[in-house]
XYZ file of C-alpha atoms in Angstrom:
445
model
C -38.364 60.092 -11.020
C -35.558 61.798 -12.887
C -32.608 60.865 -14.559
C -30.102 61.608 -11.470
C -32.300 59.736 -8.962
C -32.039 56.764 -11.168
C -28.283 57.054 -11.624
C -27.911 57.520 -7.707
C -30.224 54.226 -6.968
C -28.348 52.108 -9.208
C -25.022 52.151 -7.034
C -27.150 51.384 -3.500
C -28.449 48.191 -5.695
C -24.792 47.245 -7.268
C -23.320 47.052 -3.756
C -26.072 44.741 -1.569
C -25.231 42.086 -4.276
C -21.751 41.439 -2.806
C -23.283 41.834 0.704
C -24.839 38.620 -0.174
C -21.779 36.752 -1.067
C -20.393 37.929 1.828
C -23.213 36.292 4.144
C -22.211 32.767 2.544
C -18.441 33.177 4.574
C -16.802 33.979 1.241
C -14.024 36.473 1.173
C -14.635 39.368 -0.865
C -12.424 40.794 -3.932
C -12.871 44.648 -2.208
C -12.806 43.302 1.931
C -10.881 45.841 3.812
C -8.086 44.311 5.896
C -8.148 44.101 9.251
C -6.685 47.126 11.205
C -4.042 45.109 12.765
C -2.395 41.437 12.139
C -0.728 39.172 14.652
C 3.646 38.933 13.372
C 5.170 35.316 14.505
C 9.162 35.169 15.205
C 9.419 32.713 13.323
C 8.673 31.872 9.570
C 6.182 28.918 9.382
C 6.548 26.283 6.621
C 4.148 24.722 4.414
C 1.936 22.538 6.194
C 1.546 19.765 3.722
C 3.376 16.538 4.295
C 6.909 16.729 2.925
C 7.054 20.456 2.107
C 9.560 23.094 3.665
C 8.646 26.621 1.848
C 7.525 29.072 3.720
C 3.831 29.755 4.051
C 2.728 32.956 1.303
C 1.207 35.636 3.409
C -2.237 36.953 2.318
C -4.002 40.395 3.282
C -7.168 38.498 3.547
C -9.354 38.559 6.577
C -10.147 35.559 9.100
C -7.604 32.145 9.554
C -4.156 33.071 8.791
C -2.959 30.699 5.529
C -1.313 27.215 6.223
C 0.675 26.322 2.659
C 2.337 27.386 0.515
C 2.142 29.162 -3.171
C 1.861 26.163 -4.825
C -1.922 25.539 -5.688
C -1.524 22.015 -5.293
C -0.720 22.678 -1.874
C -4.271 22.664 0.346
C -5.470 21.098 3.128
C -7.293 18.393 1.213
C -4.602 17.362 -0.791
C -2.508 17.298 2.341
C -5.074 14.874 3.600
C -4.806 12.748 0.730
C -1.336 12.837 1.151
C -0.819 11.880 5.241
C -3.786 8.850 3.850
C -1.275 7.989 1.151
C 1.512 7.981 3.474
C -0.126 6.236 5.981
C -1.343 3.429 3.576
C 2.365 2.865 2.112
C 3.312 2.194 5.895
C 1.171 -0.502 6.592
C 1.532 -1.979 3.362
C 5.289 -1.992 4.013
C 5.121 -3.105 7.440
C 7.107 -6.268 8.119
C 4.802 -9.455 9.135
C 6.669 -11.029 12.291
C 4.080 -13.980 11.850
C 5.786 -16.045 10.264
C 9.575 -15.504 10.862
C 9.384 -18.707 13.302
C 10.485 -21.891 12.181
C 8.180 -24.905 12.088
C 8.979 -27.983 14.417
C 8.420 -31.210 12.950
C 9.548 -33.439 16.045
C 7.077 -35.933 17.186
C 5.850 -35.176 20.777
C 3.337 -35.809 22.918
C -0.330 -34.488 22.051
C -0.662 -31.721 24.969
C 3.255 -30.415 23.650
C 1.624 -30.372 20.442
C -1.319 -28.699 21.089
C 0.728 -26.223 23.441
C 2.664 -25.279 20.250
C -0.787 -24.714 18.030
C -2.034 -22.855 20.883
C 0.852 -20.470 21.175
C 1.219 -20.357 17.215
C -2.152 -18.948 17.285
C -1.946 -16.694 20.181
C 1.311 -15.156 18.331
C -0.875 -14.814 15.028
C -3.944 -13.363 16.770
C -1.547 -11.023 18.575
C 0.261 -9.727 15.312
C -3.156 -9.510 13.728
C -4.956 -7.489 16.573
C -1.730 -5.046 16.707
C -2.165 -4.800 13.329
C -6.009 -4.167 13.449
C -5.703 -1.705 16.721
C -2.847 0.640 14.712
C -5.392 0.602 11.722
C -7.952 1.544 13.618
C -5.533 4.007 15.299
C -5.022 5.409 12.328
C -9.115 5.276 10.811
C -10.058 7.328 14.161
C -7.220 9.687 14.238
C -8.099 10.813 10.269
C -12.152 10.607 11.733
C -11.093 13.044 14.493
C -8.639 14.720 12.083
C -9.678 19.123 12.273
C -7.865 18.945 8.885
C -9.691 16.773 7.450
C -13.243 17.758 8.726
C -12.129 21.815 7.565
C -11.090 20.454 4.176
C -14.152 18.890 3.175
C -15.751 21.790 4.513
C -13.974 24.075 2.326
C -13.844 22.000 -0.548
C -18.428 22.243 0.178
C -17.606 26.052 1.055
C -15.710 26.312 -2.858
C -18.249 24.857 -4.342
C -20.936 26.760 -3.197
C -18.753 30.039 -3.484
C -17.983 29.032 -7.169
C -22.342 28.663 -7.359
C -22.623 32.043 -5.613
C -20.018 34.134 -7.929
C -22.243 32.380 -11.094
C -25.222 33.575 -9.157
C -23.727 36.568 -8.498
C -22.559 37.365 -11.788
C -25.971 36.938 -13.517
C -26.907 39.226 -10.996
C -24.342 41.664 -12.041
C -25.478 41.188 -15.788
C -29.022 41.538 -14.549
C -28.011 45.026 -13.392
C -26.635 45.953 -16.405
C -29.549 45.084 -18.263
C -31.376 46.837 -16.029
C -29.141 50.511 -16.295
C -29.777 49.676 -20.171
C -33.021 49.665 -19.528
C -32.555 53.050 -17.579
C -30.916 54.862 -19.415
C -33.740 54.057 -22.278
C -35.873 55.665 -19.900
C -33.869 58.749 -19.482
C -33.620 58.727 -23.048
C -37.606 58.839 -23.042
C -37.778 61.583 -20.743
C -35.201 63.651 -22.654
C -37.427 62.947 -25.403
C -40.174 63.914 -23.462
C -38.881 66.934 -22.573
C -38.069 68.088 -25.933
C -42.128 67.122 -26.610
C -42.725 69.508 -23.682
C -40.330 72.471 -25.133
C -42.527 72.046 -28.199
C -45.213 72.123 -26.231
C -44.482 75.170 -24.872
C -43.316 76.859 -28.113
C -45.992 75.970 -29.920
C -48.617 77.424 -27.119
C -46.183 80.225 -27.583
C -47.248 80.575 -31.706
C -50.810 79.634 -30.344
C -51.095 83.354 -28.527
C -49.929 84.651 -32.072
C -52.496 82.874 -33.826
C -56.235 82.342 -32.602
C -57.029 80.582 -35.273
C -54.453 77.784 -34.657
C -54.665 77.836 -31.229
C -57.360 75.119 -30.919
C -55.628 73.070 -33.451
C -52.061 73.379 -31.870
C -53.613 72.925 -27.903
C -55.097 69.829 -29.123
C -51.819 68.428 -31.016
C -50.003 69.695 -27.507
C -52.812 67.713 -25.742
C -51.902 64.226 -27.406
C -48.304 65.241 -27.340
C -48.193 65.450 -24.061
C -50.489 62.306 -23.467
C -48.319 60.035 -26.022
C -44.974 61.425 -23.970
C -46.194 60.343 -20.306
C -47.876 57.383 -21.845
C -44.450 56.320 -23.572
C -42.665 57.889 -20.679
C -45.150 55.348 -17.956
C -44.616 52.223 -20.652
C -40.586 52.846 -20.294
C -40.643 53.483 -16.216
C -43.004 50.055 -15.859
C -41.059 47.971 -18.296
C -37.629 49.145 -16.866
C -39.234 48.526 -12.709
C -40.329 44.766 -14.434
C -37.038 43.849 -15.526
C -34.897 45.228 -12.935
C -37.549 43.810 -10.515
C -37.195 40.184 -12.820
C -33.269 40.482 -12.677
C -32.691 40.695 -8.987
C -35.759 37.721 -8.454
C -33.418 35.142 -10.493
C -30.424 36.255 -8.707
C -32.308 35.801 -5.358
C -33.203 32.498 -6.649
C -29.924 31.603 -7.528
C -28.439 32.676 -4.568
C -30.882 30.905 -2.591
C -30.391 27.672 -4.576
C -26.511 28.082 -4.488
C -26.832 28.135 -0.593
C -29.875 25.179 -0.242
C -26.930 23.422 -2.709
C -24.180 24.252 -0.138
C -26.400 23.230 2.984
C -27.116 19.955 1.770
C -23.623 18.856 0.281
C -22.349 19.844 4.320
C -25.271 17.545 5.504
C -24.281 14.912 3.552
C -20.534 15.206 3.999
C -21.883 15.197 7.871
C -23.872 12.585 7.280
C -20.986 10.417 5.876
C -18.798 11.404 8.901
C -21.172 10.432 11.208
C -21.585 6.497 9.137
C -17.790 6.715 9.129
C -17.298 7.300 12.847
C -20.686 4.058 13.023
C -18.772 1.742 10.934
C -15.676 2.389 13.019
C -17.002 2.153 16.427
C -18.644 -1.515 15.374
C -14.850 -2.001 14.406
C -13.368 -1.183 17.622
C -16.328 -2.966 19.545
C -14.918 -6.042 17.393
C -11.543 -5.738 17.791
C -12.293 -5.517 21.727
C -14.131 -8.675 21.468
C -11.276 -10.251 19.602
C -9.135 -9.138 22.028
C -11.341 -10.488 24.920
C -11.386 -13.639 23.151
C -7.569 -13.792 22.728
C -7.069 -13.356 26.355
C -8.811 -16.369 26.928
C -6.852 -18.202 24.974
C -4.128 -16.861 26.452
C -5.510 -18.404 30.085
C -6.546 -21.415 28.487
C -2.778 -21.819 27.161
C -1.487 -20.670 30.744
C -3.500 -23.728 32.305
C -2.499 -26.362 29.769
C 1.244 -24.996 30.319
C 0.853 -25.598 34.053
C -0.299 -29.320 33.323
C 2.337 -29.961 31.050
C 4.929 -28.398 33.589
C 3.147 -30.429 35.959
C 3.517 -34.190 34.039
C 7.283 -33.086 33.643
C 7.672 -33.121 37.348
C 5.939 -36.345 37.597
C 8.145 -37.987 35.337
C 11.133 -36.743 36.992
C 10.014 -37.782 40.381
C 9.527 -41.710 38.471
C 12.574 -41.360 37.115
C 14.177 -40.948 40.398
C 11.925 -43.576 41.821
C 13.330 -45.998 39.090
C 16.556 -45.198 39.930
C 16.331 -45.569 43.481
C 14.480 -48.846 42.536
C 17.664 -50.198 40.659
C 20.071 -49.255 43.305
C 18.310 -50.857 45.965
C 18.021 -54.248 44.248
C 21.604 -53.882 43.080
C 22.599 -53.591 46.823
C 20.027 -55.695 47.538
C 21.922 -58.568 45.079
C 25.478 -57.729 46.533
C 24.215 -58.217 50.434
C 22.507 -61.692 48.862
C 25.959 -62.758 47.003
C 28.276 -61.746 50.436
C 25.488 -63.902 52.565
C 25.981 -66.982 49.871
C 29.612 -66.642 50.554
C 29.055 -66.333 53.811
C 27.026 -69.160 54.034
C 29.535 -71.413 51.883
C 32.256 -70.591 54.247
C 30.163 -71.512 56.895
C 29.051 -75.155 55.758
C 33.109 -75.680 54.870
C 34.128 -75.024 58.610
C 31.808 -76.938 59.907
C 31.937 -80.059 57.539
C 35.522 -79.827 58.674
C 35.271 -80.155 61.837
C 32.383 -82.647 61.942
C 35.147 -84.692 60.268
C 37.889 -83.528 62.770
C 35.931 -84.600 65.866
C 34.695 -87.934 64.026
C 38.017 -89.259 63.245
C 39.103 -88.219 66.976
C 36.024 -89.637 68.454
C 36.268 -93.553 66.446
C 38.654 -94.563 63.955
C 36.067 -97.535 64.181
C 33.409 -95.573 62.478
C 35.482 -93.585 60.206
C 34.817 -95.047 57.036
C 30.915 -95.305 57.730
C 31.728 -90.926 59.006
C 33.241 -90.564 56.162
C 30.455 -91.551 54.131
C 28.169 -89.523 56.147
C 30.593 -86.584 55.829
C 30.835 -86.900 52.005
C 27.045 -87.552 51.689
C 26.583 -84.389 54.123
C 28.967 -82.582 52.141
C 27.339 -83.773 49.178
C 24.312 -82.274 50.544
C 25.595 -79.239 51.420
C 27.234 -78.765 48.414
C 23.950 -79.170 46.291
C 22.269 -76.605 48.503
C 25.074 -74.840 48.246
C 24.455 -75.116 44.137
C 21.350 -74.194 44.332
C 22.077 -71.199 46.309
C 24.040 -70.108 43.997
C 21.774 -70.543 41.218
C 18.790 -68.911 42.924
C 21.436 -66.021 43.192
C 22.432 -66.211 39.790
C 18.738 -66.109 38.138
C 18.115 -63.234 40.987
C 20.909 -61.579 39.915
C 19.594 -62.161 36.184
C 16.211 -60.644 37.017
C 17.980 -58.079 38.860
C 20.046 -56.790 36.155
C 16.877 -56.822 33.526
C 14.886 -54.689 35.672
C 17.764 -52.483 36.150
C 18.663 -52.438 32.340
C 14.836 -51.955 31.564
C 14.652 -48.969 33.646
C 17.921 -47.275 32.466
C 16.081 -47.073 29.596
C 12.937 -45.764 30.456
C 15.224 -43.312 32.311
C 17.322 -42.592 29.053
C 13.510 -42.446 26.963
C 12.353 -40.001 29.133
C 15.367 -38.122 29.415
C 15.617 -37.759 25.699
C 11.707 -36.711 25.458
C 12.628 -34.039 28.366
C 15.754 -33.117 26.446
C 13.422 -32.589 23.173
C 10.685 -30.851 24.624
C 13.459 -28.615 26.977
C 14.947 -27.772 23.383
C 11.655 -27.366 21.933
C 9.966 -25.308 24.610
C 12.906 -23.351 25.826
C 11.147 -20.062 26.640
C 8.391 -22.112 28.615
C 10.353 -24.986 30.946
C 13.088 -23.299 32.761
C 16.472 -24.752 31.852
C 18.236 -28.242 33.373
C 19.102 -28.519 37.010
C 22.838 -29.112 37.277
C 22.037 -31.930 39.489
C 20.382 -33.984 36.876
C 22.614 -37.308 35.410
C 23.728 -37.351 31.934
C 24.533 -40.065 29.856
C 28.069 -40.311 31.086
C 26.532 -40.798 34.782
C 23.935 -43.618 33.668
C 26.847 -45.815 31.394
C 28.547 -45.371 34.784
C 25.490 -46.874 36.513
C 24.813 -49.379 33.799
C 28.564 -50.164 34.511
C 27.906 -51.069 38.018
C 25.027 -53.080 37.693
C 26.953 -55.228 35.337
């Protein structure tokens, strides 16, 4: 092989190298353009979060850029960013669980344990819209393309950083190896020059017949020291150049096997991430399940407690009914007494009439009978009025003692209306206050 092969293989060899880098996906220094490029309207800012330059145009082939000239400006560090962002939210997010004041009035254990039951309903809400957004946010970033092509190129730089090492032992490799050609076109030059001497000195050998065997034999071993030297060079130049490009194929190949498994594992990592989140949402819908529940269960004991505040309303009108019938009841029993009195008068009166008409004979013994009559009458009379009185008495107790089991019950109605206002619908206007029972305490008296 001559010297201007060698020089024309060496440039075939110097450009495959940067084939190779180019079969990873990584852009070339010397990449023609393409032949045409898409022009928007209008001039797109930098997509990182809080950033309004406008994007820096490149002449580089493939996805058209997405930031700005600031090199802290890249997709991953736009991902940290939105995760930053994102994280300052929810740590700044008000808590509405506990803006509601506590209620320390004594009621009755199902009003009590409606308020712990809708105390935790409010919590386990606040906490499960709290969860959901969370894991809003956890599977938007999962499903993020951003974030998925950042990792990916952040893999892809890494392995193109590997590659351009690889590539530029390679390039040394090369060199070493034209060093080592031209000391084999050095060789054959020198080997040439042997064979010009050669040739001269066969030239003096036709002059001379006596040193003609003496000078073909020093041309002999000339010319077998020159190819041998000339075979040592071409074999030792082949090894190295052969030695060169095998460590830059290894490196090459270990720069990718490096670049295939960091994208498996960043895969693999998505694919726990998107695991450990979809055991998270199947929680979060069991919480929720179980929260509705509660929610029911809450409904029901609602509907009960609605349902006792009817039935003490409808005793509390029974009481009062009660107490107005037996105050009637004692009125129609006083007007009868009277009644009755009036009666035994007018007729003691005119028993006496018809006895004095009858026998003035007898009047003394009639009177006697009429005073011990009247006597009588008088007593029963007395007693009358005493039953009346002690009914009366009773009467007014039982009325008195159910005013106030009205007014108790009124004032637990009143406490638990104030207490559960957005549960029991608000007072009837029909309903007596305490003006309208003092009146009715009033008339009893």
């Amino acid at each position: 092989m001559s010297p201007a092969e060698d020089t024309a293989t060496t440039p075939a060899t110097t450009h495959d190298e940067p084939t190779a880098a180019a079969a990873t996906g990584q852009p070339t220094p010397d990449s023609t353009p393409p032949a045409a490029t898409t022009t928007n309207t209008a001039t797109p800012t930098c997509a990182f979060p809080g950033c309004d330059r406008p994007i820096t145009p490149t002449e580089r082939p493939g996805r058209p850029p997405a930031y700005c000239d600031d090199p802290n400006h890249n997709r991953l560090a736009a991902y940290r960013r939105r995760r930053d962002l994102a994280r300052r939210d929810t740590a700044t997010s008000p808590d509405q669980s506990g803006e509601r004041p506590t209620t320390h009035r004594p009621l009755a254990s199902g009003r009590l344990r409606a308020d712990e039951l809708a105390a935790q309903i409010r919590t386990l809400t606040t906490d499960l819209t709290r969860n959901l957004d969370a894991f809003a946010r956890e599977m938007a970033s999962l499903g993020d393309v951003a974030r998925a092509e950042a990792q990916v190129e952040a893999a892809e730089a890494e392995a193109a950083e590997r590659v351009a090492e690889a590539v530029a032992r390679a390039v040394r490799a090369e060199q070493a190896a034209r060093a080592e050609h031209s000391a084999r076109a050095e060789a054959e030059a020198v080997a040439g020059e042997a064979v010009a001497a050669l040739e001269d000195a066969e030239t003096r050998l036709t002059a001379s017949e006596t040193a003609a065997a003496t000078a073909h034999t020093e041309a002999a071993a000339a010319r077998t020291h020159a190819a041998t030297a000339v075979a040592e060079a071409h074999a030792t130049a082949e090894a190295r150049i052969q030695e060169a490009r095998d460590h830059a194929a290894a490196d090459i190949d270990r720069a990718r096997a490096d670049a295939t498994a960091e994208i498996t594992r960043i895969h693999a990592d998505a694919a726990r991430t998107r695991t450990e989140l979809t055991a998270e949402r199947d929680r979060l819908t069991a919480a929720l399940h179980t929260a509705a529940q509660t929610a029911d269960r809450d409904a029901a004991n609602l509907a009960e407690l609605r349902a006792d505040r009817d039935h003490l309303r409808t005793d509390r009108d029974r009481i009062r009914d009660d107490a107005r019938r037996e105050r009637d009841e004692l009125a129609r029993l006083h007007t009868a007494a009277k009644n009755d009195a009036e009666r035994a008068r007018t007729a003691a009166a005119e028993e006496l009439e018809r006895a004095r008409a009858a026998a003035t004979e007898q009047l003394e013994h009639l009177r006697a009978e009429a005073a011990a009559r009247l006597h009588a009458e008088q007593q029963a009379a007395a007693e009358r009025l005493a039953a009346l009185a002690d009914a009366r008495a009773e009467a007014r107790t039982r009325a008195e003692r159910a005013e106030r089991q009205v007014d108790d019950l009124t004032a637990e109605l009143r406490a638990a209306r104030t207490h559960l206002a957005h549960l029991a619908p608000p007072p009837r206007a029909g309903e007596p206050g305490p003006a309208e029972r003092t009146e009715t305490t009033t008339e009893t008296t």
